[in-house]
Coordinates of C-alpha atoms in Angstrom, one line a residue:
M7 CA 15.7 5.1 -2.4
G8 CA 15.4 4.5 1.3
N9 CA 14.9 1.8 3.3
T10 CA 12.3 4.9 5.4
Q11 CA 10.9 6.2 2.1
A12 CA 10.5 3.2 0.1
S13 CA 8.3 1.6 3.6
N14 CA 6.4 4.9 4.0
A15 CA 5.8 4.7 -0.1
I16 CA 3.9 1.7 0.5
L17 CA 2.2 2.3 3.4
A18 CA 0.5 5.2 1.8
K19 CA 0.0 3.3 -1.6
A20 CA -1.7 0.9 -0.5
R21 CA -3.7 2.6 2.3
A22 CA -4.5 5.2 -1.2
M23 CA -5.5 2.6 -3.3
Y24 CA -8.1 1.0 -0.9
G25 CA -9.2 4.5 -0.5
R26 CA -10.3 4.1 -4.3
R27 CA -12.8 1.3 -3.1
L28 CA -15.9 -0.3 -4.3
T29 CA -18.4 2.5 -2.4
A30 CA -21.4 1.7 -0.2
R31 CA -23.5 3.5 -2.7
N32 CA -21.4 1.6 -5.6
Y33 CA -22.5 -2.0 -4.5
Q34 CA -25.8 -0.9 -4.1
E35 CA -26.3 0.3 -7.3
L36 CA -24.3 -2.6 -8.9
L37 CA -27.0 -4.9 -7.2
N38 CA -29.5 -2.7 -9.7
C39 CA -27.7 -3.1 -12.7
R40 CA -30.4 -4.9 -14.3
D41 CA -28.0 -7.7 -17.0
L42 CA -24.3 -8.1 -17.8
P43 CA -24.1 -4.9 -20.2
D44 CA -25.5 -2.7 -17.7
L45 CA -22.9 -3.8 -15.4
I46 CA -20.1 -3.7 -17.0
S47 CA -20.4 -0.4 -17.9
Y48 CA -21.5 0.9 -14.4
L49 CA -18.2 -0.2 -13.7
K50 CA -16.8 1.8 -16.5
T51 CA -18.1 5.3 -15.6
R52 CA -19.3 4.9 -12.2
T53 CA -15.8 3.3 -10.9
A54 CA -12.1 3.0 -9.9
Y55 CA -12.2 -0.3 -12.6
S56 CA -12.8 2.7 -15.7
E57 CA -9.2 2.3 -16.6
A58 CA -9.3 -1.6 -17.1
L59 CA -12.5 -2.8 -18.1
Q60 CA -12.0 0.7 -20.5
A61 CA -11.2 -2.5 -24.3
A62 CA -14.7 -4.0 -22.1
N63 CA -17.3 -3.4 -25.4
P64 CA -20.4 -3.7 -22.5
A65 CA -22.9 -5.3 -26.1
I66 CA -20.1 -8.1 -26.5
T67 CA -18.3 -8.4 -23.2
H68 CA -18.8 -11.6 -21.9
R69 CA -19.1 -12.6 -18.3
A70 CA -15.9 -14.9 -18.3
Q71 CA -14.2 -12.2 -20.1
L72 CA -14.6 -9.6 -18.1
E73 CA -14.0 -11.4 -14.1
A74 CA -10.9 -12.4 -17.0
L75 CA -10.2 -8.6 -17.2
L76 CA -10.9 -7.4 -13.7
R77 CA -8.5 -10.3 -12.1
L78 CA -5.5 -9.6 -14.7
N79 CA -6.3 -6.0 -12.7
L80 CA -5.5 -7.3 -9.2
F81 CA -2.5 -8.8 -10.2
E82 CA -1.8 -5.9 -12.3
Q83 CA -2.1 -3.9 -8.3
Y84 CA 0.4 -6.6 -7.2
A85 CA 3.2 -5.5 -9.8
S86 CA 2.6 -1.7 -9.5
L87 CA 3.3 -2.5 -4.9
C88 CA 5.5 -4.7 -5.7
R89 CA 7.9 -2.7 -7.9
Y90 CA 7.9 -0.6 -3.9
E91 CA 8.5 -3.7 -2.6
M92 CA 11.6 -4.2 -4.4
N93 CA 12.9 -1.1 -3.1
I94 CA 13.1 -2.0 0.7
G95 CA 14.6 -5.2 0.2
H96 CA 12.5 -7.7 1.7
D97 CA 11.4 -9.9 -1.8
F98 CA 8.4 -10.4 -0.9
Y99 CA 7.4 -9.5 -4.4
R100 CA 8.6 -12.9 -5.4
Y101 CA 6.2 -13.8 -3.5
F102 CA 3.1 -13.1 -5.5
I103 CA 5.0 -14.0 -9.2
I104 CA 4.8 -17.4 -7.2
R105 CA 1.2 -17.5 -6.3
S106 CA 1.1 -15.9 -10.2
E107 CA 2.8 -19.1 -11.2
V108 CA 0.6 -21.7 -9.4
Q109 CA -3.0 -19.9 -10.3
A110 CA -1.6 -20.2 -14.0
I111 CA -0.6 -24.0 -13.3
N112 CA -4.1 -24.9 -11.7
T113 CA -6.1 -23.1 -14.4
R114 CA -4.5 -25.4 -16.3
L115 CA -5.1 -27.9 -14.3
Q116 CA -9.1 -27.4 -14.4
E117 CA -8.9 -27.1 -18.2
L118 CA -7.7 -31.2 -17.8
H119 CA -9.7 -32.1 -15.7
A120 CA -12.7 -31.0 -16.6
P121 CA -11.6 -30.5 -20.1
G122 CA -13.8 -28.7 -22.3
D123 CA -13.2 -26.9 -26.3
D124 CA -11.5 -24.1 -25.2
V125 CA -7.5 -23.5 -24.0
S126 CA -6.9 -20.7 -22.7
I127 CA -3.2 -18.8 -22.2
Y128 CA -2.8 -17.7 -19.0
T129 CA -2.7 -13.6 -18.5
M130 CA -0.3 -12.3 -16.7
P131 CA 1.6 -8.9 -16.4
E132 CA 4.7 -8.0 -18.0
F133 CA 6.0 -7.0 -14.4
I134 CA 5.2 -10.7 -13.1
K135 CA 6.3 -12.1 -17.0
K136 CA 9.1 -11.0 -16.2
H137 CA 10.2 -12.1 -13.5
S138 CA 8.3 -15.8 -14.1
C139 CA 10.0 -18.7 -14.5
L140 CA 6.9 -20.3 -16.7
N141 CA 6.4 -21.5 -20.4
L142 CA 3.3 -20.2 -20.7
N143 CA 2.8 -21.5 -24.7
A144 CA 4.4 -25.1 -23.5
M145 CA 1.4 -25.1 -20.3
S146 CA -1.5 -24.5 -23.4
A147 CA -0.1 -26.7 -25.0
A148 CA 0.1 -30.0 -22.7
K149 CA -3.5 -32.9 -23.2
N150 CA -3.3 -34.3 -20.6
F151 CA -1.2 -34.0 -16.8
K152 CA 2.2 -36.0 -17.3
M153 CA 2.6 -33.3 -20.2
L154 CA 1.5 -30.2 -18.1
V155 CA 4.9 -32.0 -15.6
L156 CA 7.3 -31.8 -18.9
A157 CA 6.1 -28.5 -19.3
L158 CA 7.3 -27.0 -15.8
E159 CA 10.5 -28.9 -16.1
G160 CA 13.6 -27.1 -14.7
T161 CA 11.1 -24.9 -13.1
P162 CA 10.9 -26.2 -9.0
Y163 CA 7.1 -26.9 -9.8
A164 CA 8.2 -29.8 -11.6
K165 CA 9.5 -30.7 -8.9
V166 CA 6.7 -30.9 -7.0
L167 CA 4.3 -32.1 -9.0
Q168 CA 6.8 -35.2 -10.2
P169 CA 5.5 -37.7 -7.2
F170 CA 1.9 -37.6 -9.4
A171 CA 3.2 -38.0 -12.4
D172 CA 5.2 -41.1 -11.6
D173 CA 2.8 -42.4 -9.4
P174 CA 0.5 -44.8 -11.3
E175 CA -2.6 -45.1 -9.2
F176 CA -3.0 -41.3 -9.6
A177 CA -5.6 -39.4 -11.7
L178 CA -7.0 -35.8 -11.5
E179 CA -10.5 -36.9 -10.7
N180 CA -12.0 -38.1 -7.6
S181 CA -9.3 -36.5 -5.0
G182 CA -6.7 -36.2 -7.5
M183 CA -6.9 -31.8 -7.7
L184 CA -7.6 -31.0 -4.0
E185 CA -3.8 -33.2 -3.6
L186 CA -2.8 -31.1 -6.1
E187 CA -3.5 -28.0 -4.7
A188 CA -3.0 -29.0 -1.3
A189 CA 1.1 -30.1 -2.5
L190 CA 1.0 -26.2 -4.9
D191 CA 0.3 -24.1 -1.2
S192 CA 3.0 -25.7 0.7
F193 CA 4.6 -25.3 -1.9
V194 CA 3.9 -20.9 -2.2
N195 CA 3.7 -20.9 2.0
T196 CA 6.2 -22.5 2.9
Q197 CA 8.4 -20.2 0.5
V198 CA 7.0 -16.8 1.9
E199 CA 7.7 -18.2 5.2
Q200 CA 11.4 -18.3 3.7
I201 CA 11.1 -15.1 2.6
A202 CA 10.3 -13.3 5.6
D203 CA 12.2 -15.5 8.4
T204 CA 15.6 -14.9 6.4
K205 CA 14.7 -10.5 5.1
L206 CA 12.6 -9.8 8.1
K207 CA 13.7 -9.7 12.1
G208 CA 11.8 -9.2 15.2
K209 CA 8.9 -7.2 16.1
S210 CA 8.0 -6.9 12.1
K211 CA 9.3 -10.9 11.2
E212 CA 7.6 -11.5 13.8
E213 CA 3.4 -10.1 12.6
M214 CA 4.5 -11.0 9.2
L215 CA 4.8 -14.7 10.4
Y216 CA 1.7 -14.6 12.1
L217 CA 0.3 -13.4 9.0
L218 CA 1.3 -15.6 6.9
R219 CA 0.4 -18.9 9.1
R220 CA -2.8 -16.8 9.7
Q221 CA -3.8 -17.0 5.9
S222 CA -3.2 -20.4 5.6
D223 CA -4.7 -22.7 8.7
L224 CA -8.4 -19.6 8.0
R225 CA -8.3 -21.9 4.4
A226 CA -7.3 -25.1 6.7
I227 CA -10.1 -24.7 9.0
A228 CA -12.2 -24.5 5.5
D229 CA -10.8 -27.0 4.3
I230 CA -10.9 -29.2 7.1
Y231 CA -14.7 -27.9 7.6
R232 CA -15.8 -29.0 4.2
L233 CA -14.2 -32.5 3.6
K234 CA -16.0 -33.4 6.9
S235 CA -19.2 -32.0 6.0
V236 CA -19.1 -33.8 2.7
L237 CA -17.0 -36.5 3.2
H238 CA -17.2 -37.7 6.7
A239 CA -12.6 -37.2 6.3
D240 CA -11.1 -38.4 8.7
R241 CA -6.6 -37.3 9.6
A242 CA -4.8 -40.0 6.7
F243 CA -8.0 -38.2 4.6
I244 CA -7.8 -34.8 5.2
K245 CA -2.8 -34.7 5.8
K246 CA -3.3 -35.6 1.8
R247 CA -5.7 -33.0 0.5
V248 CA -4.5 -30.0 2.9
S249 CA -2.1 -27.8 3.1
L250 CA -0.5 -27.9 7.2
S251 CA 3.0 -27.3 5.5
V252 CA 3.0 -23.6 7.9
S253 CA 0.7 -22.7 10.8
N254 CA 0.1 -21.1 14.2
M255 CA -1.3 -23.8 15.7
H256 CA 0.5 -26.7 17.3
Q257 CA 0.8 -29.8 15.6
R258 CA -1.9 -31.6 18.5
Q259 CA -4.5 -28.5 17.5
L260 CA -3.8 -29.5 13.9
D261 CA -4.8 -32.9 14.9
S262 CA -8.0 -32.4 16.9
L263 CA -9.9 -30.5 13.9
M264 CA -9.0 -33.1 11.4
D265 CA -10.1 -35.8 13.7
A266 CA -13.0 -34.0 15.1
Q267 CA -16.6 -36.0 14.6
D268 CA -18.1 -33.8 12.3
A269 CA -17.8 -30.1 10.3
Q270 CA -19.7 -28.5 13.5
D271 CA -17.6 -30.4 16.0
V272 CA -14.2 -28.8 14.1
I273 CA -15.7 -24.8 14.9
H274 CA -16.3 -26.8 18.8
R275 CA -12.8 -27.4 18.8
L276 CA -11.2 -24.3 17.3
V277 CA -11.3 -23.2 21.5
N278 CA -8.8 -24.5 21.6
T279 CA -7.2 -23.2 19.3
P280 CA -5.4 -19.3 18.1
Y281 CA -8.7 -18.6 16.5
A282 CA -10.8 -19.1 19.6
S283 CA -12.5 -15.7 20.2
E284 CA -13.0 -14.5 16.4
F285 CA -15.4 -17.8 16.1
Y286 CA -16.6 -17.0 19.3
G287 CA -20.2 -16.9 18.6
A288 CA -19.7 -15.9 15.4
S289 CA -22.4 -17.0 12.9
F290 CA -22.5 -18.6 9.4
D291 CA -24.8 -19.7 6.7
Y292 CA -21.6 -21.5 5.0
I293 CA -18.0 -22.1 6.0
E294 CA -16.2 -19.7 3.1
E295 CA -18.4 -16.8 4.0
G296 CA -17.7 -17.0 7.7
V297 CA -13.9 -17.2 7.9
Q298 CA -13.4 -14.8 4.9
K299 CA -15.9 -12.6 7.3
I300 CA -13.4 -13.2 9.9
D301 CA -10.5 -13.0 8.3
Y302 CA -11.5 -9.3 6.4
R303 CA -11.4 -7.5 10.2
W304 CA -8.4 -8.3 11.2
H305 CA -6.9 -7.7 7.5
L306 CA -9.4 -4.4 7.4
K307 CA -7.7 -3.8 11.2
K308 CA -3.7 -4.1 10.2
L309 CA -4.3 -2.3 7.7
R310 CA -5.3 1.1 9.0
F311 CA -3.0 0.1 11.8
S312 CA 0.0 -1.1 11.1
T313 CA 3.5 0.5 10.4
N314 CA 5.1 -2.8 9.1
P315 CA 4.8 -2.4 5.3
S316 CA 4.9 -6.0 4.1
V317 CA 2.0 -6.5 6.4
V318 CA 0.3 -3.0 5.0
L319 CA 1.2 -5.2 0.9
F320 CA -0.5 -8.3 2.6
C321 CA -3.4 -6.9 4.4
Y322 CA -4.2 -4.6 0.9
I323 CA -3.6 -7.2 -1.7
F324 CA -6.4 -9.1 0.4
L325 CA -8.7 -6.6 1.1
A326 CA -8.7 -6.3 -2.7
E327 CA -9.1 -10.2 -3.9
N328 CA -12.3 -9.8 -1.7
E329 CA -14.0 -7.2 -2.8
L330 CA -12.9 -8.7 -6.2
T331 CA -15.3 -11.5 -5.2
N332 CA -17.7 -9.2 -4.3
I333 CA -17.9 -8.2 -7.8
V334 CA -17.7 -11.7 -9.0
H335 CA -20.5 -12.5 -6.7
I336 CA -23.5 -10.2 -8.6
I337 CA -21.8 -10.5 -11.6
E338 CA -23.4 -14.1 -10.6
G339 CA -25.7 -13.0 -9.2
V340 CA -27.4 -10.3 -12.2
R341 CA -26.8 -13.2 -14.6
Y342 CA -28.6 -15.8 -13.4
G343 CA -31.9 -13.3 -12.2
L344 CA -31.2 -13.2 -8.2
A345 CA -33.0 -10.8 -6.3
P346 CA -30.2 -7.8 -5.2
D347 CA -31.1 -8.5 -1.2
D348 CA -30.2 -12.3 -2.1
I349 CA -26.6 -11.1 -3.4
A350 CA -25.9 -8.7 -1.1
T351 CA -26.3 -12.1 1.6
M352 CA -23.2 -12.8 -0.3
L353 CA -21.3 -10.2 0.1
V354 CA -18.6 -8.6 2.7
G355 CA -17.3 -5.6 3.8
V356 CA -19.6 -3.5 1.9
G357 CA -19.6 -0.2 3.7
D358 CA -16.4 -0.9 5.9

């Protein structure tokens, strides 16, 4: 398949997959579901999730099992688009493999941080597993953080985590998990920026780098806001616990955000960043909600109008993940008996 043909295939496939998204009516009917079995039955019979949930028995499938099936379906979409992307030689399929690996590591870290009765063996689509460097069974067998780092020996992630394992003062408790997540995020961001820097040229490269740095920046803004709000954290604390490895902002702009007096001051200081116009006049109850709404509008516009296949691929994945987040909010809301109108306030992008 030639580059032009493969590029057109990615554009067409990503937009076609987006066309199978949940409609406003689907969302309303999901909000009206009485319980989890009712919700599973609806997803299986009335939406594009029917194939992904084929094995789900509404009478016995638990919430965690349902979410695992939905997330596996999302990874299958990654793999489906990656097969096309490999044909144009941009190598961004590697990002989805790295990201899947980091999610597997974070899942195991969370289990070690808050151990329960069950240890999961992280599930990956065959395409991603085929290209992965992780030994999932060894990771599942690890009983503590140091053993997990040993299970990662021979992978680039061991080098990322080894300094923490070697530090006698380090612990997963308190803010240790934040430090590990920031280090792994920085690794992912640096790797994908290198792919864009070496595989793309001209406007395509410029557009892709902006997207990648934007994703990192908006997560950093949310993290800084939260740390200021909850812990009144200073710059030194934040720098170790927020990934700032790639950015569309200058260092002085990043420093200004980290030096903000409080969470609201973080928002005020965005006036001096590339995101000033997007946050101007925005209102939200939670920073994650505000960032998600802002980011949703940007990715939707790019999906519809960009001619850069890699940008469209990343935008589709963002929008698919947003839909999964919406479904998880509905699952949780139905589980705890929240009113449909209350659940609806947590959803982003319904009806677009």
